[in-house]
CSV table of C-alpha atoms in Angstrom, one decimal:
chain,number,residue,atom,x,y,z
A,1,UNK,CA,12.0,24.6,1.1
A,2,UNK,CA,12.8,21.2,2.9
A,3,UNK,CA,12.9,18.0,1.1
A,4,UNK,CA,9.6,16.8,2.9
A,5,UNK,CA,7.8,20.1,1.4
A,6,UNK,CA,9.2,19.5,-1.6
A,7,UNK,CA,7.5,15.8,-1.7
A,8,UNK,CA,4.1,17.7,-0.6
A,9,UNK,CA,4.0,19.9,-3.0
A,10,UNK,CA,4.3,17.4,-5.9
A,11,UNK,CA,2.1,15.2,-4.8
A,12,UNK,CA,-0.2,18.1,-4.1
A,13,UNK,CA,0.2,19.4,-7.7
A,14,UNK,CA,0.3,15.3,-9.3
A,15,UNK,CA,-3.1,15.1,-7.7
A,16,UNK,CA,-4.7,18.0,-8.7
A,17,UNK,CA,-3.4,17.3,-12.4
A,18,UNK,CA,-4.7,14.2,-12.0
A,19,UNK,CA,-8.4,15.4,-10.8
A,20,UNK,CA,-8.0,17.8,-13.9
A,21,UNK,CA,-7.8,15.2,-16.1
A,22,UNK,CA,-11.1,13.3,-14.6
A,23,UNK,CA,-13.2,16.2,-15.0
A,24,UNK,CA,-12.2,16.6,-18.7
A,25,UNK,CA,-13.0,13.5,-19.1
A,26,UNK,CA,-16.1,13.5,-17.3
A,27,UNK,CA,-16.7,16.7,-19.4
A,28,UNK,CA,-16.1,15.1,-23.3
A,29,UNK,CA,-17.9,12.1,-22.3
A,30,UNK,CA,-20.9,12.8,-20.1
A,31,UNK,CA,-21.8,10.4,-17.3
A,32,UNK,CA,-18.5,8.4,-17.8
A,33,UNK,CA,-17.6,8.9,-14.5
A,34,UNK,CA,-21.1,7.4,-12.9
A,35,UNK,CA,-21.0,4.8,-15.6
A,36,UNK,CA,-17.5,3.6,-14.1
A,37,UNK,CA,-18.0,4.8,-10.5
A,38,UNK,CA,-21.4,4.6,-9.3
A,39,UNK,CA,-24.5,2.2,-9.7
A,40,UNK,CA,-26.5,1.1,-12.8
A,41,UNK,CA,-28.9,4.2,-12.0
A,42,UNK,CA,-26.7,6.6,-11.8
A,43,UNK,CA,-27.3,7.9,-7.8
A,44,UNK,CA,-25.2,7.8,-5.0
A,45,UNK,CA,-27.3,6.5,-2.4
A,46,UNK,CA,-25.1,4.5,0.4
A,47,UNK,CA,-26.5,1.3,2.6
A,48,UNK,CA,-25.6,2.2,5.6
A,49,UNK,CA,-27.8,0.0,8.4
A,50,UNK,CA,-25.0,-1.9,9.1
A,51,UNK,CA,-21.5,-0.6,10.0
A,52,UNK,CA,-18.3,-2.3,10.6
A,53,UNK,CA,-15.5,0.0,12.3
A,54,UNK,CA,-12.0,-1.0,12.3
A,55,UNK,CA,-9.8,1.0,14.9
A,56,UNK,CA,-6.2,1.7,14.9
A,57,UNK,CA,-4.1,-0.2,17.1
A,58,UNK,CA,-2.5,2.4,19.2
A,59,UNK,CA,1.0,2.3,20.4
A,60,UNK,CA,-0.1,2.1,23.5
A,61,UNK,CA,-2.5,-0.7,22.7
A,62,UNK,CA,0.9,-2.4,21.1
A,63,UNK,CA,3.0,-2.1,24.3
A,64,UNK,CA,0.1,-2.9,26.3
A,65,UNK,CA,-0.2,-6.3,23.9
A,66,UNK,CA,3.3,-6.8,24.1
A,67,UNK,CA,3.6,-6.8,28.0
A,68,UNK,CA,0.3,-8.9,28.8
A,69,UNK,CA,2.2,-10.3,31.5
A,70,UNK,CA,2.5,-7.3,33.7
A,71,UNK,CA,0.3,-4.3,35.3
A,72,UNK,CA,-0.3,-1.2,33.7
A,73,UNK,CA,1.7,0.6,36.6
A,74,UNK,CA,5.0,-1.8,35.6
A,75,UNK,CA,4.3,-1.2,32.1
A,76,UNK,CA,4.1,2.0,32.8
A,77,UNK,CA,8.0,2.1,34.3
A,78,UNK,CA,9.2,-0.2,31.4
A,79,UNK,CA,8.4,2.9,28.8
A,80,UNK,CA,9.6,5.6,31.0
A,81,UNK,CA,12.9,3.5,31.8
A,82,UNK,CA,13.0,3.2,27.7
A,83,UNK,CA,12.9,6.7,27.4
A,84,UNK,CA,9.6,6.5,25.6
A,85,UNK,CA,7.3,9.8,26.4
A,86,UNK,CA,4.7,8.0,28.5
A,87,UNK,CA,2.3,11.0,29.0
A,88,UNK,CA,2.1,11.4,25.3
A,89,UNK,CA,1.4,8.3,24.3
A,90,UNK,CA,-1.5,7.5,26.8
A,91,UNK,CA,-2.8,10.6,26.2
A,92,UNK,CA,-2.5,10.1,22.0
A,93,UNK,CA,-4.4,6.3,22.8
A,94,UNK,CA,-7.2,8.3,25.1
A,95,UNK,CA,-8.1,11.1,22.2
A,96,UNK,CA,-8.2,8.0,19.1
A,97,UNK,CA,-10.3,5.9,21.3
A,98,UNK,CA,-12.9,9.0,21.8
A,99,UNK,CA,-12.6,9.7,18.3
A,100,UNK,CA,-13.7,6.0,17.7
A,101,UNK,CA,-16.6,6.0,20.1
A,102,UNK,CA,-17.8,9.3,19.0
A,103,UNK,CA,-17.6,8.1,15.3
A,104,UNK,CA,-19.7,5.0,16.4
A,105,UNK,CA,-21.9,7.6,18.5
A,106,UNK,CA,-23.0,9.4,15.9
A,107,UNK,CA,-24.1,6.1,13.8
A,108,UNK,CA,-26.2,4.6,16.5
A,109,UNK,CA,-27.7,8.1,17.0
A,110,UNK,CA,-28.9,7.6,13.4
A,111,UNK,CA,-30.3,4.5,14.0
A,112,UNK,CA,-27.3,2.4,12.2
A,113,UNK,CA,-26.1,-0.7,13.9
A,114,UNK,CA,-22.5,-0.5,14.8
A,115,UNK,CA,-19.8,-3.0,15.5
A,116,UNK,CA,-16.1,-2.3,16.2
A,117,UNK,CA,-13.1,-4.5,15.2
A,118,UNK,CA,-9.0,-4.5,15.5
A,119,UNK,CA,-6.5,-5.8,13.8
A,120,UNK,CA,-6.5,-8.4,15.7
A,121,UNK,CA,-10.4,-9.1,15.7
A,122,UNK,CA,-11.3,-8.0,12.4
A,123,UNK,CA,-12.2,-11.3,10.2
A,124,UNK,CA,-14.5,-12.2,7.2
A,125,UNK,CA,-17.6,-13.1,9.6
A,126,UNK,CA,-17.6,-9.0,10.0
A,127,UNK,CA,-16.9,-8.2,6.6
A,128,UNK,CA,-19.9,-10.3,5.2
A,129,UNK,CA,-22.0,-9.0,7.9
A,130,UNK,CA,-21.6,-5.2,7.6
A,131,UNK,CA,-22.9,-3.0,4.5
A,132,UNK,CA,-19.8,-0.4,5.1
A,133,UNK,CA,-16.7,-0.6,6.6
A,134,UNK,CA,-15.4,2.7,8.1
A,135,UNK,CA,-11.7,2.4,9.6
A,136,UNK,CA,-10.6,4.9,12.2
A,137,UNK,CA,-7.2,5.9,11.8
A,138,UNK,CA,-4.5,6.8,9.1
A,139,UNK,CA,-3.7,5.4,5.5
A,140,UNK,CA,-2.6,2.8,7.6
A,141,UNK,CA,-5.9,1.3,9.3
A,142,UNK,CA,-7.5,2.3,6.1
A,143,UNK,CA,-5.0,-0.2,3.8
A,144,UNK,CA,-5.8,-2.6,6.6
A,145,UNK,CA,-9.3,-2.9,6.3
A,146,UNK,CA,-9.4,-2.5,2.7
A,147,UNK,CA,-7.1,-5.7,2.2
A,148,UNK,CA,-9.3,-8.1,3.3
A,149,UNK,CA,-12.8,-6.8,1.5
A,150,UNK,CA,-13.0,-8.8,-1.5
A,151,UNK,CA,-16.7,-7.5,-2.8
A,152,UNK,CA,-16.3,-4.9,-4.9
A,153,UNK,CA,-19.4,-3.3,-3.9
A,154,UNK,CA,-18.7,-3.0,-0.8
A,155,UNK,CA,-17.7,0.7,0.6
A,156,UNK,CA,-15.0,1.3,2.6
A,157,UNK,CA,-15.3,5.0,4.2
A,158,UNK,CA,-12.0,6.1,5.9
A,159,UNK,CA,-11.8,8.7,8.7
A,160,UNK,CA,-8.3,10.3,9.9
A,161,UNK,CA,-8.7,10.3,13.5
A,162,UNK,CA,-5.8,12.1,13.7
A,163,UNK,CA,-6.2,15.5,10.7
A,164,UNK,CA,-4.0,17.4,13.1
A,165,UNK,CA,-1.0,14.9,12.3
A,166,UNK,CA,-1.4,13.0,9.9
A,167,UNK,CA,-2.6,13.8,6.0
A,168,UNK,CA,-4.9,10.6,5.5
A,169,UNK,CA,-4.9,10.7,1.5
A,170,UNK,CA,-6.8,7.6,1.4
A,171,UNK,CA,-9.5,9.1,4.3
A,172,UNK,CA,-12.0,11.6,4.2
A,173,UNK,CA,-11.5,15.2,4.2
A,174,UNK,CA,-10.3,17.1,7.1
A,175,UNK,CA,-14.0,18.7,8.0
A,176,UNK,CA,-15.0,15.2,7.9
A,177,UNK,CA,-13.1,14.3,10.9
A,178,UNK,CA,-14.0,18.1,12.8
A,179,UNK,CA,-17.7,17.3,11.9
A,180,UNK,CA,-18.2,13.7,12.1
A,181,UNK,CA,-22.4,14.3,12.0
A,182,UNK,CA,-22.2,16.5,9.7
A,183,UNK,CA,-20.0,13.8,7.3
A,184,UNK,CA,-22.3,11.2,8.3
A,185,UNK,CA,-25.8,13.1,7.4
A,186,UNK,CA,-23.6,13.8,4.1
A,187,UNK,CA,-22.9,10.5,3.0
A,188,UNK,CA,-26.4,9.4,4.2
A,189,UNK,CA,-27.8,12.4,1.8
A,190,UNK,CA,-25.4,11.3,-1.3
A,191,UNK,CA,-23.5,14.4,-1.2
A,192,UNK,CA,-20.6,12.4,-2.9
A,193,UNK,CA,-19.2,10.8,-5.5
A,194,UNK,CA,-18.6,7.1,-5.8
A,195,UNK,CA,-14.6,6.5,-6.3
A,196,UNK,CA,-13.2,3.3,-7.7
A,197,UNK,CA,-9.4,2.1,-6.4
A,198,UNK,CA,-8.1,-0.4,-8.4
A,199,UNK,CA,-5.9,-3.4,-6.4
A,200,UNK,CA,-3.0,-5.9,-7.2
A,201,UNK,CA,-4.1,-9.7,-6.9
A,202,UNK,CA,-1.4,-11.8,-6.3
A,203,UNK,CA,-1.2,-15.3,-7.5
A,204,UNK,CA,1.7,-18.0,-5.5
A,205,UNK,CA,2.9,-20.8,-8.1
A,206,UNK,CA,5.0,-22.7,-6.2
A,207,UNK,CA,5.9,-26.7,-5.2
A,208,UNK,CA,2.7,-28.1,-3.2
A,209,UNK,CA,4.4,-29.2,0.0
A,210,UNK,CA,5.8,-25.9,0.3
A,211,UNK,CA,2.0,-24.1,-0.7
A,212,UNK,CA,0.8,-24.7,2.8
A,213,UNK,CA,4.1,-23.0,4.4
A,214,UNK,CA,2.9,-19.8,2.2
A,215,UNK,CA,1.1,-18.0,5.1
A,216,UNK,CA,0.5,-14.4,6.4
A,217,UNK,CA,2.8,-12.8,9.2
A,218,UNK,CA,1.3,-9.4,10.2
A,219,UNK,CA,4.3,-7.3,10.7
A,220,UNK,CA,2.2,-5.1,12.9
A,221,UNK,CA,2.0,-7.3,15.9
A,222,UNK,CA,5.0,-9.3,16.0
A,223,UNK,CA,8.0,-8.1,17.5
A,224,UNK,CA,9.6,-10.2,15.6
A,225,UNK,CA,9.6,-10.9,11.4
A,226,UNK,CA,11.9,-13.0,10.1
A,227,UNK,CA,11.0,-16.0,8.1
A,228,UNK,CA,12.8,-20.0,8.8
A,229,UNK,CA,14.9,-20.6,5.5
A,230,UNK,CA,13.5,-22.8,3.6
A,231,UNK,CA,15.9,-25.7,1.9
A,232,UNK,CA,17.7,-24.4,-1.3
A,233,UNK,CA,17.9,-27.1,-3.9
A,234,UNK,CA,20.8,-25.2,-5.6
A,235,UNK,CA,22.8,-25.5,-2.3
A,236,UNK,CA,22.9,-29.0,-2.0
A,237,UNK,CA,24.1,-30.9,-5.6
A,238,UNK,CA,25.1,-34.2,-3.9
A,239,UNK,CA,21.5,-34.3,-2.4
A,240,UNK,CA,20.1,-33.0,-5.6
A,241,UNK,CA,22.2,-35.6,-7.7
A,242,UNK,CA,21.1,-38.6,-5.4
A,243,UNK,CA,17.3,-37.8,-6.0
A,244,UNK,CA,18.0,-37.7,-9.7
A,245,UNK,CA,19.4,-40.7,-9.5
A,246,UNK,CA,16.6,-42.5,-7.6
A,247,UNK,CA,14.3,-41.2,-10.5
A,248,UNK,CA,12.9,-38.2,-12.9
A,249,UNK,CA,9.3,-39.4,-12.5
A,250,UNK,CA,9.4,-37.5,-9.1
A,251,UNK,CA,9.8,-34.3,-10.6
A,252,UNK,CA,8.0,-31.4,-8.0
A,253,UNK,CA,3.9,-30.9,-8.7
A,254,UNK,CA,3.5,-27.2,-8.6
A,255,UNK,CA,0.0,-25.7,-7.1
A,256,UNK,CA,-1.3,-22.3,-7.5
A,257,UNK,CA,-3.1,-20.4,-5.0
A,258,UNK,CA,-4.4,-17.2,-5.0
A,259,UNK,CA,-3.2,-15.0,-1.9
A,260,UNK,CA,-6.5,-14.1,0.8
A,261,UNK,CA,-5.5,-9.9,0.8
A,262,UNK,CA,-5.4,-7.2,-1.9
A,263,UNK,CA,-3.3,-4.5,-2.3
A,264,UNK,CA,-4.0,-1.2,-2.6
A,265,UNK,CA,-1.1,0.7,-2.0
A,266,UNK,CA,1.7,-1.6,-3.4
A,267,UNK,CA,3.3,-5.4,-3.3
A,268,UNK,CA,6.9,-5.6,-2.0
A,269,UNK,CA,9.3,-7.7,-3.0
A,270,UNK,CA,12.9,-8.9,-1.1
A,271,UNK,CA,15.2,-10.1,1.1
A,272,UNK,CA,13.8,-9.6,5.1
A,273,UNK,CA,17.5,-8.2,5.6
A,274,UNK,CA,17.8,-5.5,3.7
A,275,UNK,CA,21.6,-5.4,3.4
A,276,UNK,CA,21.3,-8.8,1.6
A,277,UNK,CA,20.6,-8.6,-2.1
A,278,UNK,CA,17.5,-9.8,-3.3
A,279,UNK,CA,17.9,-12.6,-6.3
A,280,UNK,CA,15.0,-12.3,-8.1
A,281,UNK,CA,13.5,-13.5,-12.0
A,282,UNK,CA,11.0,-10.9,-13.8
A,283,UNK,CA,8.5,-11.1,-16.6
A,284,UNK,CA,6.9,-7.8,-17.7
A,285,UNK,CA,4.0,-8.5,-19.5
A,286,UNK,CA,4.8,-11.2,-21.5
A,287,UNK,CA,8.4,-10.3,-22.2
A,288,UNK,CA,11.3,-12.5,-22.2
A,289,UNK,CA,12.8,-13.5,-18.1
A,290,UNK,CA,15.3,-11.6,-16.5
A,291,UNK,CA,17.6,-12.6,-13.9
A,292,UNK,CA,18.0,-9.2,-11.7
A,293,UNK,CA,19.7,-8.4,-8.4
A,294,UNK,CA,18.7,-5.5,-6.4
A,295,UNK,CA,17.2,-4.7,-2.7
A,296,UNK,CA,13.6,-6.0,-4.1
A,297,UNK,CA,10.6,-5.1,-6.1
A,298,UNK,CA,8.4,-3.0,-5.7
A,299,UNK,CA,4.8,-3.3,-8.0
A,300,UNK,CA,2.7,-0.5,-7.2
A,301,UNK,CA,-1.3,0.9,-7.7
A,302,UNK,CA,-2.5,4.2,-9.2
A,303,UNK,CA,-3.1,4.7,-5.8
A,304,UNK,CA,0.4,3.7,-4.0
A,305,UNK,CA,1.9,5.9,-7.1
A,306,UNK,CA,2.2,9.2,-4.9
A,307,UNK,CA,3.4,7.0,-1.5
A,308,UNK,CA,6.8,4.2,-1.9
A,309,UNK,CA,6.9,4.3,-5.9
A,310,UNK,CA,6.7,8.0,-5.7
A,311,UNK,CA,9.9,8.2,-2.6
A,312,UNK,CA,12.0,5.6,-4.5
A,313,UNK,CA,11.9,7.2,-8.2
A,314,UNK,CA,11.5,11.6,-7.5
A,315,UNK,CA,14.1,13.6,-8.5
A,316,UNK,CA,15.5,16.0,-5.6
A,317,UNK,CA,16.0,19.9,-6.7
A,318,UNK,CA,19.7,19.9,-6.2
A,319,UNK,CA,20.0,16.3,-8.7
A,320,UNK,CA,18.3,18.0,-11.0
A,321,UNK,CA,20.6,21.0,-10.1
A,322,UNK,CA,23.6,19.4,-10.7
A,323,UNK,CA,22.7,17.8,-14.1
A,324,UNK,CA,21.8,20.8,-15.3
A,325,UNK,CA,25.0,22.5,-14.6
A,326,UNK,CA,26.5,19.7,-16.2
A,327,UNK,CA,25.0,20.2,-19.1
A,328,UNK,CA,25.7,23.4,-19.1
A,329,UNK,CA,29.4,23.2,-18.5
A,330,UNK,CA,30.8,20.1,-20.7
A,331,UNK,CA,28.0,19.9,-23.2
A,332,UNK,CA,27.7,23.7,-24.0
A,333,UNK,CA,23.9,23.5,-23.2
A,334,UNK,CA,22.2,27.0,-22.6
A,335,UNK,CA,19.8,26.3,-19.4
A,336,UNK,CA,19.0,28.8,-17.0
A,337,UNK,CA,20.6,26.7,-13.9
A,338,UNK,CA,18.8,28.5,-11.0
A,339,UNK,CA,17.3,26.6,-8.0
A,340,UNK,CA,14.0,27.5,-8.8
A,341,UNK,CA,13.8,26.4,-12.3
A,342,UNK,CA,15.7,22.9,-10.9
A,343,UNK,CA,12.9,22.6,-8.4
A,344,UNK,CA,10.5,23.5,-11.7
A,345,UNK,CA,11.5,20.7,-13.6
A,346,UNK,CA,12.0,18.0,-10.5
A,347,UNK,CA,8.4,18.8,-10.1
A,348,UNK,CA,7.1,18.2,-13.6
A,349,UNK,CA,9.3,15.1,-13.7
A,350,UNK,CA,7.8,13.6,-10.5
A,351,UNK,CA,4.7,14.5,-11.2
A,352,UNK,CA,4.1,12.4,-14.0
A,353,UNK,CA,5.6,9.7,-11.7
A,354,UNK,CA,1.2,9.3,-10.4
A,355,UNK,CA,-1.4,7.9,-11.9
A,356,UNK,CA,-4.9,7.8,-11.4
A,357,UNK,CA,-6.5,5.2,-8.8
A,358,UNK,CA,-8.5,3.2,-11.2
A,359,UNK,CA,-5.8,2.4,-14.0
A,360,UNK,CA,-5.9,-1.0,-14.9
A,361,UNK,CA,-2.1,-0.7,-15.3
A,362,UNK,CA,0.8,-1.5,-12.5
A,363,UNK,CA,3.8,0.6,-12.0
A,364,UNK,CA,7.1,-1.5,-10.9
A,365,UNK,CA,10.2,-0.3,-9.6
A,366,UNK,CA,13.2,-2.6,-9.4
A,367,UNK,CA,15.0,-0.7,-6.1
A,368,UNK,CA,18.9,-0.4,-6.4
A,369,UNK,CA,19.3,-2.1,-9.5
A,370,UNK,CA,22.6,-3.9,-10.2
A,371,UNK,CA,24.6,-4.1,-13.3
A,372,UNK,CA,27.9,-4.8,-13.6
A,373,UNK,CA,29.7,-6.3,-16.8
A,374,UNK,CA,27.8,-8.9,-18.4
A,375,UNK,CA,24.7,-8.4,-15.7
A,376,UNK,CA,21.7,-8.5,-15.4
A,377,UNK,CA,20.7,-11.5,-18.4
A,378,UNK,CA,19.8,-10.5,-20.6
A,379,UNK,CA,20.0,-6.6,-20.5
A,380,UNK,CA,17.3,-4.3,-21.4
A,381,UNK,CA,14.9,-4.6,-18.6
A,382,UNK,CA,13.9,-1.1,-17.2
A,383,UNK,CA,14.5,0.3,-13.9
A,384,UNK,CA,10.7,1.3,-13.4
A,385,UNK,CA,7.7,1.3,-16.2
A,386,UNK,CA,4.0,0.4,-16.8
A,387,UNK,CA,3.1,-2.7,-17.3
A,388,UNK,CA,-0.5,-4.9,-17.4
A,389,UNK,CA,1.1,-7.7,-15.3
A,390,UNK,CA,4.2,-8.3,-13.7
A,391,UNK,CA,6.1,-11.8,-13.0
A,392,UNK,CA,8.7,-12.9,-10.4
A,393,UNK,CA,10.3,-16.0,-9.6
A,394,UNK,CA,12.6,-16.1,-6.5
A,395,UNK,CA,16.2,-17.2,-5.8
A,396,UNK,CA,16.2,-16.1,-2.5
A,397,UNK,CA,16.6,-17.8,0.8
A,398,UNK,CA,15.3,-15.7,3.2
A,399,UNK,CA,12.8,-13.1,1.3
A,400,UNK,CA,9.0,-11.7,2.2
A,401,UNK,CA,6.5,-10.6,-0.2
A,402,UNK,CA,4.6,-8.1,2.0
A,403,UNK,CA,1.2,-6.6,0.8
A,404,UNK,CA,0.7,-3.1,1.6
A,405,UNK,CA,3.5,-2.9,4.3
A,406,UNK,CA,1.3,-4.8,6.8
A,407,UNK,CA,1.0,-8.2,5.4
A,408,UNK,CA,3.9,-10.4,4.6
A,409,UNK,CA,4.0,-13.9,3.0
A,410,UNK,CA,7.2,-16.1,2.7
A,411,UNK,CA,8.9,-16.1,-0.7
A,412,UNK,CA,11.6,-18.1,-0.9
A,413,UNK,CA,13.6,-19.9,-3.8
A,414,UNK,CA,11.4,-21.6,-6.4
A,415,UNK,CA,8.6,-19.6,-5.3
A,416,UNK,CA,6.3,-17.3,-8.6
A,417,UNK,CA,4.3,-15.1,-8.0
A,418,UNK,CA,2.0,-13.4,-10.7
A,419,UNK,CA,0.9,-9.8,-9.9
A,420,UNK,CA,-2.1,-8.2,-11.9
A,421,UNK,CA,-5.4,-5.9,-11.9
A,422,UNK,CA,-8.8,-7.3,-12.2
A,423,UNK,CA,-11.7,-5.2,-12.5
A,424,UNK,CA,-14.0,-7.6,-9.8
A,425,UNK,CA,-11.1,-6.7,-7.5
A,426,UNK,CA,-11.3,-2.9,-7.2
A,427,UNK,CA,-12.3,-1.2,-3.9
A,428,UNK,CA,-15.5,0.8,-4.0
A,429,UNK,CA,-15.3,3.9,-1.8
A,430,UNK,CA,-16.5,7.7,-1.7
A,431,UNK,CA,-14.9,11.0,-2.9
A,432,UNK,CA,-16.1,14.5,-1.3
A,433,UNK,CA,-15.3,17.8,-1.8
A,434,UNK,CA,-12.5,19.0,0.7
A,435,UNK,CA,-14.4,22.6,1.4
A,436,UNK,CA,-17.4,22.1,3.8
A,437,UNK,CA,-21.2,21.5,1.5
A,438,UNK,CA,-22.8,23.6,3.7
């Protein structure tokens, strides 16, 4: 079994464990799960007039983007001197631009307005105007459009345009996308269940002539992501001396801003080179500051627990494997120390690495950890945990905190950010059965 099957079938097995769990609750306390997940009444009747889809930017769509300044033909020759399959890729942007129109098809056929945004057109005017957002696309498009709807009553109703290649966790079932009527006249008809996702607000402390500088870069649509240094105050001690000197009344006025997108999936902290080390301060709850270094931090949701959190902290079988046998050999411990029962226990270890979507708890992960001698200061902080809140101050000089692997804000020395759940920040959407309800 290949490493990438081996990742499926844990999350596979983490998720149904964690559906298990839901329905045992749902079945010691009746009508918990409408109490938390659906309206005051108690149905699950969808407002629909209005829709809002958000498409997936194709590659195509990229390149084409990217190279505004020539014809498709010369575009055209630029790929296939690249090496790029050409066919492919037009072909891949013809079949999710169908999908899209039939999608939006189907609505107007019902008699639901219907408006249809990008990445690069999708805005807050749309948001407030639609009564459901439905992306078009992967876990991707969906994590896009979910980041910028802050009303937590408002639905947002994924579709994997692409069930053939892609899995689309986050999306609708697979039938959904072969029977986009028949999904439609489901939700219309409340065959499903409302689902709340719980999201990570994050909060910029930092001086206030640098707040302004704190603005998004979308990594999807620049070729191009690296953030200007900013000025190090700990680089500089003549300069640092001479305004001492001048006076202490002009000590820096820190302002606070709250950051415009939500994450979902997870918040990533680090260095924009990756080979640099990542100087960073945490807070866990309100625990005593650590000085770390690592290759970043990364604080995830119940719902980005089976995506990065889950690839940086599973065991592989032959890990497991070899502790075992070590155990075995130079500790005298009798384990059976067969593949299959290494592959059993990776599994029940990285299963319990997930957690269900609407915790109100984070899950952090400090990536590549350092420690050496007398460092990190002081010692004690975990590797990965739970936690309620998490806190981190940077000392870097070049370092992104990107939202969801699509959004990215500069974070650079002197810079806190406070990472935590809130309840009005969750993202409403639907759960339906993966078998066909007809």
């Amino acid at each position: 079994m290949s490493v990438l099957n081996n990742f499926s079938v844990s999350i596979a097995k983490g998720l149904r464990r964690l559906r298990q769990n839901k329905e045992l609750s749902e079945r010691l306390l009746p009508g918990a799960s409408t109490r938390r997940h659906g309206s005051k009444d108690g149905n699950t009747r969808l407002k629909m007039d209005k829709c809002l889809i958000v498409s997936k930017v194709t590659r195509y769509e990229y390149e084409r983007h990217s190279h505004d300044y020539i014809s498709d033909s010369e575009l055209e020759t630029v790929l296939r001197m690249r090496g790029s399959d050409f066919d492919s890729m037009l072909a891949n942007h013809k079949e999710q631009k169908a999908f899209e129109e039939n999608v939006a098809k189907r609505l107007r056929e019902m008699g639901h307005q219907v408006e249809m945004a990008s990445r690069l057109t999708y805005n807050d005017e749309l948001i407030n105007w639609c009564d459901v957002v439905v992306p078009c696309g992967g876990d991707g498009t969906f994590l896009l459009a979910a980041s910028r709807v802050r009303d937590a009553n408002k639905p947002v109703i994924g579709f994997n345009s692409f069930p053939h290649k892609s899995v689309g966790r986050l999306c609708l079932p697979t039938w959904c996308s072969n029977d986009v009527k028949g999904a439609l006249h489901a939700l219309k008809e409340g065959r499903f269940r409302w689902m709340r996702r719980s999201r990570i607000r994050t909060t910029i402390t930092c001086e206030a002539k640098v707040l302004d500088t704190i603005t998004p870069v979308d990594l999807h649509t620049l070729h191009y992501c690296r953030y200007p240094p900013m000025s190090n105050i700990h680089e500089n001690q003549d300069a640092q001396t001479k305004e001492h000197d001048v006076t202490t009344a002009n000590s820096p006025t820190l302002s606070t801003k709250v950051l415009p997108f939500l994450a979902l999936n997870e918040v990533f902290i680090g260095e924009s080179v990756t080979s640099r080390v990542s100087l960073l301060r945490l807070q866990i709850d309100n625990g005593q500051w650590t000085h770390t270094k690592s290759s970043g931090l990364c604080v995830t949701t119940g719902t980005g627990s089976t995506s990065w959190h889950f690839s940086i902290n599973c065991l592989r079988t032959h890990s497991v494997l070899e502790l075992m046998k070590i155990l075995g050999e130079e500790f005298d411990v009798k384990l059976e120390t067969s593949v299959e029962r290494a592959r059993e226990v990776a599994e029940r270890y990285n299963q319990k690495l997930m957690f269900a979507p609407d915790s109100d708890q984070l899950a952090y992960s400090v990536r590549e950890y350092i420690t050496f001698e007398e460092w990190p200061v002081p010692r004690g902080l975990r590797v990965r945990d739970r936690a309620a809140a998490v806190r981190v101050r940077s000392h870097c000089t070049d370092a992104g905190l990107v939202i969801d692997g699509s959004v990215s804000f500069p974070f650079n020395d002197g810079t806190q950010a406070a990472l935590s759940v809130h309840p009005e920040d969750s993202l409403m959407t639907v759960h339906m059965d993966d078998t066909l309800p007809y």
